[in-house]
Short mmCIF file of C-alpha atoms and ligand atoms in Angstrom, two decimals:
data_model
loop_
_atom_site.label_atom_id
_atom_site.label_comp_id
_atom_site.label_asym_id
_atom_site.label_seq_id
_atom_site.Cartn_x
_atom_site.Cartn_y
_atom_site.Cartn_z
CA MET T 1 20.89 16.52 11.06
CA THR T 2 18.50 17.07 8.15
CA SER T 3 20.71 18.93 5.70
CA HIS T 4 21.09 15.83 3.47
CA ARG T 5 17.34 15.55 3.08
CA SER T 6 15.57 16.26 -0.19
CA HIS T 7 12.07 17.64 -0.53
CA TRP T 8 9.39 14.94 -0.69
CA HIS T 9 5.91 15.20 -2.18
CA ILE T 10 3.32 12.75 -0.86
CA LEU T 11 0.54 11.75 -3.25
CA GLY T 12 -2.39 10.14 -1.44
CA ALA T 13 -3.26 12.04 1.73
CA GLY T 14 -5.13 9.15 3.35
CA ALA T 15 -4.12 7.15 6.40
CA ILE T 16 -0.61 6.10 5.37
CA GLY T 17 0.25 9.30 3.46
CA SER T 18 -0.92 11.49 6.35
CA LEU T 19 0.98 9.31 8.82
CA TRP T 20 4.26 9.83 6.96
CA ALA T 21 3.54 13.51 6.38
CA SER T 22 2.80 14.03 10.09
CA TYR T 23 6.00 12.45 11.31
CA ALA T 24 7.90 14.21 8.51
CA VAL T 25 6.78 17.66 9.65
CA LYS T 26 7.62 16.82 13.27
CA HIS T 27 11.08 15.62 12.27
CA ASP T 28 11.96 18.38 9.80
CA LEU T 29 11.75 16.42 6.57
CA PRO T 30 10.62 18.96 3.97
CA THR T 31 7.33 17.52 2.70
CA THR T 32 4.32 18.66 0.68
CA LEU T 33 1.02 16.80 0.47
CA LEU T 34 -0.57 16.59 -2.97
CA LEU T 35 -4.37 16.71 -2.77
CA ARG T 36 -6.53 15.53 -5.64
CA SER T 37 -8.30 18.84 -6.38
CA ASP T 38 -8.53 22.54 -5.62
CA GLU T 39 -11.70 21.76 -3.66
CA ARG T 40 -9.83 19.25 -1.44
CA LEU T 41 -7.09 21.83 -0.91
CA SER T 42 -9.65 24.41 0.26
CA GLN T 43 -11.13 21.85 2.66
CA PHE T 44 -7.63 21.06 3.94
CA LYS T 45 -6.90 24.75 4.54
CA MET T 46 -10.24 25.13 6.36
CA ALA T 47 -9.28 22.18 8.60
CA GLY T 48 -5.94 23.88 9.37
CA GLY T 49 -3.85 20.82 8.47
CA ILE T 50 -3.83 17.21 9.65
CA LEU T 51 -5.17 16.32 13.09
CA ALA T 52 -2.70 13.59 14.00
CA THR T 53 -2.89 11.16 16.92
CA LEU T 54 0.57 9.70 16.88
CA ALA T 55 1.22 8.58 20.43
CA GLY T 56 -2.13 8.85 22.17
CA SER T 57 -2.79 12.60 22.05
CA ALA T 58 -4.04 14.54 19.04
CA GLU T 59 -2.31 17.61 17.64
CA LEU T 60 -3.08 19.77 14.62
CA LEU T 61 -0.12 19.80 12.25
CA PRO T 62 -0.09 22.60 9.66
CA LEU T 63 1.44 20.74 6.71
CA ALA T 64 2.30 22.21 3.33
CA ALA T 65 -0.17 21.09 0.67
CA GLU T 66 -0.81 21.66 -3.03
CA SER T 67 -3.54 20.67 -5.47
CA CYS T 68 -2.87 18.16 -8.26
CA GLU T 69 -4.95 20.48 -10.47
CA GLN T 70 -2.41 23.30 -10.23
CA ASN T 71 1.03 23.57 -11.69
CA GLY T 72 3.91 23.93 -9.26
CA PRO T 73 7.62 23.37 -8.82
CA PRO T 74 9.15 20.17 -10.24
CA ILE T 75 8.89 17.05 -8.13
CA ALA T 76 12.06 14.99 -7.71
CA ARG T 77 10.97 12.68 -4.86
CA LEU T 78 7.45 11.25 -4.72
CA LEU T 79 6.00 9.00 -2.03
CA LEU T 80 2.93 7.37 -3.57
CA THR T 81 0.37 6.35 -0.95
CA THR T 82 -2.84 6.09 -2.92
CA LYS T 83 -4.57 2.73 -3.06
CA ALA T 84 -3.25 0.66 -5.97
CA PRO T 85 -6.20 1.17 -8.40
CA ASP T 86 -5.97 4.98 -8.04
CA SER T 87 -2.23 5.15 -8.62
CA LEU T 88 -2.02 5.55 -12.36
CA SER T 89 -4.61 8.33 -12.63
CA ALA T 90 -3.13 10.10 -9.58
CA VAL T 91 0.40 10.07 -11.02
CA ALA T 92 -0.89 11.03 -14.49
CA SER T 93 -2.48 14.13 -12.92
CA ILE T 94 0.92 15.38 -11.73
CA SER T 95 3.06 13.88 -14.50
CA PRO T 96 3.98 17.26 -16.03
CA ARG T 97 5.52 18.22 -12.67
CA LEU T 98 7.47 14.98 -12.22
CA ALA T 99 11.07 15.68 -13.12
CA SER T 100 12.77 13.41 -15.62
CA GLY T 101 14.26 10.49 -13.68
CA ALA T 102 12.32 11.37 -10.50
CA CYS T 103 12.36 8.80 -7.68
CA VAL T 104 8.92 7.38 -6.94
CA VAL T 105 8.45 5.16 -3.89
CA LEU T 106 5.30 3.01 -4.05
CA LEU T 107 4.19 2.58 -0.44
CA GLN T 108 1.05 0.55 -0.94
CA ASN T 109 -0.29 -2.99 -0.97
CA GLY T 110 -0.51 -5.11 -4.08
CA LEU T 111 1.68 -5.49 -7.13
CA GLY T 112 1.41 -4.34 -10.74
CA VAL T 113 1.41 -0.56 -10.27
CA ARG T 114 5.14 -0.27 -11.00
CA GLU T 115 4.70 -1.82 -14.45
CA GLU T 116 1.76 0.50 -15.19
CA LEU T 117 3.69 3.60 -14.10
CA LEU T 118 6.76 2.69 -16.13
CA LYS T 119 4.57 2.36 -19.25
CA LEU T 120 3.33 5.91 -18.59
CA ARG T 121 6.74 7.30 -17.64
CA PRO T 122 9.66 4.96 -18.51
CA ASP T 123 12.13 7.53 -17.16
CA LEU T 124 10.95 7.23 -13.53
CA GLN T 125 13.01 5.40 -10.92
CA CYS T 126 10.35 3.30 -9.19
CA TYR T 127 11.00 1.78 -5.77
CA HIS T 128 8.75 -0.41 -3.66
CA ALA T 129 8.15 -0.07 0.06
CA VAL T 130 6.30 -2.59 2.23
CA THR T 131 5.02 -1.56 5.63
CA THR T 132 3.35 -3.18 8.60
CA GLU T 133 2.71 0.21 10.25
CA GLY T 134 -1.01 0.60 10.96
CA ALA T 135 -2.97 3.82 10.54
CA PHE T 136 -6.56 4.84 10.00
CA ARG T 137 -8.42 7.98 9.07
CA PRO T 138 -11.34 8.67 11.43
CA ALA T 139 -12.35 11.66 9.25
CA PRO T 140 -10.84 13.57 6.32
CA PHE T 141 -7.51 15.18 7.27
CA GLN T 142 -7.25 13.15 10.45
CA VAL T 143 -4.96 10.23 11.15
CA VAL T 144 -4.41 7.83 14.01
CA HIS T 145 -1.18 5.83 14.25
CA ALA T 146 -2.82 2.60 15.41
CA GLY T 147 0.03 0.11 15.36
CA ARG T 148 3.80 0.17 15.15
CA GLY T 149 5.39 -1.95 12.45
CA ARG T 150 8.35 -2.00 10.16
CA THR T 151 8.97 -0.76 6.65
CA LEU T 152 11.28 -2.14 3.97
CA LEU T 153 12.31 -0.28 0.82
CA GLY T 154 14.11 -1.50 -2.27
CA GLY T 155 14.11 -1.87 -6.02
CA GLY T 156 17.00 0.27 -7.21
CA SER T 157 20.49 1.57 -6.64
CA ASN T 158 19.44 4.47 -4.40
CA ASP T 159 17.50 2.47 -1.84
CA LYS T 160 19.82 3.20 1.10
CA ALA T 161 19.58 6.97 0.65
CA LEU T 162 15.81 6.91 0.10
CA ALA T 163 15.26 4.70 3.14
CA ARG T 164 17.33 7.10 5.26
CA GLU T 165 15.38 10.11 4.00
CA LEU T 166 11.98 8.49 4.63
CA SER T 167 12.89 7.36 8.16
CA VAL T 168 11.11 9.92 10.32
CA GLY T 169 10.70 9.55 14.08
CA PRO T 170 9.49 6.05 14.90
CA LEU T 171 8.84 5.24 11.22
CA VAL T 172 12.07 3.42 10.50
CA VAL T 173 12.59 2.46 6.87
CA THR T 174 15.15 -0.27 6.19
CA PRO T 175 16.73 -0.78 2.77
CA ASP T 176 16.10 -4.30 1.49
CA PRO T 177 18.03 -5.57 -1.52
CA ASN T 178 15.59 -8.51 -1.67
CA ILE T 179 12.42 -6.44 -1.65
CA GLU T 180 10.79 -8.75 -4.24
CA GLN T 181 10.69 -11.45 -1.58
CA ALA T 182 9.01 -9.18 0.96
CA LEU T 183 6.53 -8.00 -1.67
CA TRP T 184 5.59 -11.54 -2.64
CA ARG T 185 5.18 -12.67 0.96
CA LYS T 186 2.94 -9.69 1.67
CA LEU T 187 1.02 -10.35 -1.56
CA ILE T 188 0.26 -13.95 -0.62
CA ILE T 189 -0.70 -12.99 2.93
CA ASN T 190 -3.10 -10.42 1.47
CA CYS T 191 -4.42 -12.98 -1.08
CA ALA T 192 -5.16 -15.41 1.76
CA ILE T 193 -6.86 -12.98 4.14
CA ASN T 194 -8.34 -9.97 2.37
CA PRO T 195 -10.71 -11.48 -0.24
CA LEU T 196 -12.08 -14.02 2.26
CA THR T 197 -12.79 -11.42 4.94
CA ALA T 198 -14.51 -9.31 2.27
CA LEU T 199 -16.52 -12.26 0.97
CA TYR T 200 -17.64 -13.50 4.40
CA ARG T 201 -17.91 -9.92 5.81
CA CYS T 202 -15.91 -10.95 8.84
CA ARG T 203 -12.97 -9.88 10.98
CA ASN T 204 -9.62 -11.55 10.26
CA GLY T 205 -9.80 -13.90 13.24
CA GLU T 206 -13.27 -15.14 12.32
CA LEU T 207 -11.76 -16.90 9.29
CA LEU T 208 -10.40 -19.50 11.72
CA ASP T 209 -13.89 -20.29 13.03
CA ASN T 210 -15.45 -20.74 9.58
CA PRO T 211 -14.55 -24.22 8.18
CA GLN T 212 -15.37 -23.25 4.58
CA ALA T 213 -13.34 -20.03 4.76
CA LEU T 214 -10.44 -21.84 6.43
CA GLN T 215 -10.43 -24.50 3.71
CA GLN T 216 -10.33 -21.75 1.06
CA LEU T 217 -7.55 -19.97 2.94
CA HIS T 218 -5.41 -23.12 2.83
CA GLY T 219 -6.35 -23.57 -0.84
CA VAL T 220 -5.12 -20.05 -1.66
CA ILE T 221 -1.78 -20.85 0.00
CA ASP T 222 -1.49 -24.29 -1.69
CA GLU T 223 -1.96 -22.65 -5.09
CA ALA T 224 0.58 -19.91 -4.30
CA LEU T 225 3.10 -22.56 -3.24
CA CYS T 226 2.78 -24.19 -6.70
CA LEU T 227 4.00 -20.92 -8.19
CA ALA T 228 7.04 -20.62 -5.90
CA PRO T 229 9.48 -22.69 -8.01
CA HIS T 230 8.70 -20.52 -11.06
CA LEU T 231 9.46 -17.20 -9.40
CA GLN T 232 13.18 -17.77 -8.83
CA LEU T 233 13.01 -16.00 -5.50
CA GLY T 234 14.77 -18.66 -3.47
CA ASP T 235 13.03 -19.94 -0.35
CA VAL T 236 10.67 -16.98 -0.26
CA PHE T 237 7.58 -19.07 0.53
CA ASP T 238 9.15 -21.23 3.26
CA GLY T 239 7.02 -21.04 6.39
CA LEU T 240 4.39 -19.01 4.56
CA ARG T 241 1.40 -21.00 5.81
CA GLU T 242 2.51 -20.53 9.41
CA GLN T 243 3.08 -16.85 8.77
CA VAL T 244 -0.42 -16.39 7.30
CA LEU T 245 -1.98 -18.14 10.31
CA ASP T 246 0.13 -16.00 12.68
CA VAL T 247 -1.05 -12.82 10.94
CA VAL T 248 -4.68 -13.97 11.17
CA ALA T 249 -4.27 -14.67 14.90
CA ASN T 250 -2.33 -11.47 15.64
CA THR T 251 -4.85 -9.30 13.77
CA ALA T 252 -7.92 -11.28 14.82
CA LEU T 253 -10.02 -8.20 15.60
CA ASN T 254 -9.03 -6.24 12.45
CA ARG T 255 -11.41 -5.57 9.62
CA SER T 256 -9.28 -5.77 6.47
CA SER T 257 -9.07 -2.77 4.15
CA MET T 258 -10.68 -4.89 1.42
CA LEU T 259 -13.66 -5.62 3.66
CA GLN T 260 -13.98 -1.92 4.44
CA ASP T 261 -13.74 -0.99 0.75
CA ILE T 262 -16.40 -3.55 -0.25
CA GLU T 263 -18.74 -2.46 2.54
CA SER T 264 -18.50 1.17 1.51
CA GLY T 265 -18.83 0.44 -2.23
CA ARG T 266 -15.28 1.72 -2.96
CA ARG T 267 -13.14 -0.04 -5.55
CA SER T 268 -10.93 -2.53 -3.70
CA GLU T 269 -7.32 -3.52 -4.43
CA ILE T 270 -8.37 -7.04 -5.56
CA ASP T 271 -6.99 -6.56 -9.12
CA TYR T 272 -3.55 -5.81 -7.66
CA ILE T 273 -3.66 -8.60 -5.06
CA THR T 274 -5.47 -11.79 -6.18
CA GLY T 275 -5.70 -10.43 -9.74
CA TYR T 276 -1.92 -9.98 -9.90
CA LEU T 277 -1.29 -13.49 -8.53
CA CYS T 278 -3.66 -15.01 -11.11
CA ARG T 279 -2.04 -13.05 -13.98
CA VAL T 280 1.46 -14.23 -13.03
CA ALA T 281 0.23 -17.82 -12.55
CA GLU T 282 -1.34 -17.74 -16.01
CA GLN T 283 1.96 -16.57 -17.54
CA HIS T 284 3.57 -19.68 -16.02
CA GLY T 285 0.75 -21.98 -17.11
CA ILE T 286 -0.37 -22.69 -13.54
CA ALA T 287 -4.07 -23.06 -12.76
CA MET T 288 -5.35 -21.25 -9.69
CA PRO T 289 -9.03 -22.19 -9.50
CA ILE T 290 -9.56 -21.10 -5.89
CA ASN T 291 -7.89 -17.71 -6.31
CA ARG T 292 -9.62 -17.16 -9.64
CA GLN T 293 -13.02 -17.93 -8.14
CA LEU T 294 -12.36 -15.47 -5.31
CA LEU T 295 -11.30 -12.86 -7.85
CA GLU T 296 -14.50 -13.35 -9.84
CA GLN T 297 -16.68 -13.31 -6.73
CA LEU T 298 -15.11 -10.08 -5.49
CA LYS T 299 -15.26 -8.44 -8.93
CA ALA T 300 -18.99 -9.22 -9.11
CA LEU T 301 -19.71 -7.15 -5.99
CA PRO T 302 -21.14 -3.61 -6.31
CA GLY T 303 -18.53 -0.91 -6.98
CA GLN T 304 -15.86 -3.36 -8.20
N1 NAP Y 1 -3.81 2.11 6.46
C1 NAP Y 1 -2.92 1.18 6.81
O1 NAP Y 1 -2.74 0.89 8.01
C2 NAP Y 1 -2.10 0.47 5.77
C3 NAP Y 1 -1.08 -0.39 6.20
C4 NAP Y 1 -0.27 -1.02 5.24
C5 NAP Y 1 -0.49 -0.79 3.90
N2 NAP Y 1 -1.51 0.05 3.51
C6 NAP Y 1 -1.68 0.27 2.08
O2 NAP Y 1 -1.30 1.63 1.82
C7 NAP Y 1 -2.06 2.14 0.72
C8 NAP Y 1 -2.80 3.39 1.19
O3 NAP Y 1 -3.74 2.98 2.19
P1 NAP Y 1 -4.55 4.02 3.08
O4 NAP Y 1 -5.14 3.22 4.19
O5 NAP Y 1 -3.70 5.19 3.41
O6 NAP Y 1 -5.69 4.44 2.04
P2 NAP Y 1 -6.65 5.71 2.12
O7 NAP Y 1 -6.80 6.16 3.53
O8 NAP Y 1 -7.87 5.36 1.33
O9 NAP Y 1 -5.84 6.84 1.34
C9 NAP Y 1 -5.71 6.90 -0.03
C10 NAP Y 1 -5.64 8.36 -0.41
O10 NAP Y 1 -5.37 8.45 -1.82
C11 NAP Y 1 -6.01 9.62 -2.27
N3 NAP Y 1 -6.22 9.61 -3.72
C12 NAP Y 1 -6.91 8.72 -4.47
N4 NAP Y 1 -6.89 9.09 -5.76
C13 NAP Y 1 -6.19 10.26 -5.82
C14 NAP Y 1 -5.85 11.15 -6.87
N5 NAP Y 1 -6.22 10.92 -8.14
N6 NAP Y 1 -5.12 12.25 -6.57
C15 NAP Y 1 -4.74 12.50 -5.30
N7 NAP Y 1 -5.04 11.70 -4.25
C16 NAP Y 1 -5.76 10.59 -4.51
C17 NAP Y 1 -7.34 9.61 -1.55
O11 NAP Y 1 -7.82 10.93 -1.59
P3 NAP Y 1 -9.28 11.39 -1.10
O12 NAP Y 1 -9.16 11.48 0.37
O13 NAP Y 1 -9.40 12.70 -1.77
O14 NAP Y 1 -10.23 10.34 -1.58
C18 NAP Y 1 -6.92 9.14 -0.16
O15 NAP Y 1 -6.65 10.23 0.66
C19 NAP Y 1 -2.99 1.00 0.30
O16 NAP Y 1 -2.37 0.27 -0.72
C20 NAP Y 1 -3.09 0.14 1.55
O17 NAP Y 1 -3.43 -1.20 1.25
C21 NAP Y 1 -2.30 0.69 4.40
#
C-alpha cells in the first residue's frame, strides 16, 4: 500500500540520509537523493548506488540521485539530513526547486536550523524529527545500519501524514505533538556528552572514569536545569540527569560524532548544540559558565 505516498527528496547523502534512502527504495517510497555537486553525482553513478548493510549483509541499491547544481522538477517533500552547520547552504543551493509551501523535515541533531531556514524561505513548512537510529558511513556511498532506535516527528499540522510517509521498513516514525520536549531532551543530552568527549578525546563511557569530565558533565546538566522553568515545556527535564547517565552507560564504547568531527578537522555541530543552549540562556538572563567555557574551548580547536 504505497499509493498515498508522495515523492521525497533527501538532502544530505551521509549516514542518516543514505539509511533512509536505502530503506525507502526497498519499501517502494519514491525517493531521490540530492548530491552536493555534479562531481559527486558522477562518483555516485560510478559506484552504482549505495552499498547498504541493513541487517548484516551488504547489498548495492541503485537509488535515484540528482545534483544540487542542476535544475530539476519541483520539490514538495524534503528530508534534510545534512549536519546542522551545512543545512542553510545546502537548502539555499536547491531553493529555486523547493515549491512554495514545501514540507521540510529536519532530521538532524541540534537546534537553530529551523529559524535560519525560515528566514531564508518563510513559506516553508518546517518539521523536526529526532532519531536514535544509529548509522555510519564506512566509505562514500556506503551505509551500515548499526543500531535500531526510534524516531519522533512533529512541529506542524501535517505531522501524522509525514510520519506515515517516512516510516519505511524497520524505521518507524511516530508523530509527536510535543516534539519540542524531545528536541530539548536530546539537546541537553548532546550538550552533556558530545563537547566533553571531543575535548577529552574519549569514548562516551570514559567520561565516567574521568573525575574532572564527570564534574563538568554534572555542571552542564545543573545549568540546563536552571533554564527549565523558563522554557514552559512542563516537566521536560524531570529525570534528565539519570537519562544522561543511562545514555553514557549504554553507549560507553561509542565515539561521539563531535569527537569524530574534531579529530578529522571537520566543522562540528557545537554552535547548534551548546551554542544554541547558551544563546537561549542569554535571552533569559541565565548565566551558563560551564557550557560557555566548553563552547569557547571547542570553537578554539582547528577547523571550528
Ligand atoms: N549517524 C547517526 O547515527 C546519527 C544518529 C542520530 C542523529 N544524527 C544526526 O543526523 C545528522 C546527519 O548525520 P550523519 O551522520 O548522516 O552525517 P554525515 O554522514 O556527515 O552526512 C552528512 C551529509 O550531508 C552532505 N552535505 C553537506 N553539505 C551539503 C550540501 N551543501 N549539499 C548537499 N549535501 C551536503 C554531506 O555530503 P558529502 O558526502 O558530499 O560531504 C554528507 O553526505 C547530524 O545532525 C547528526 O548529528 C546522526
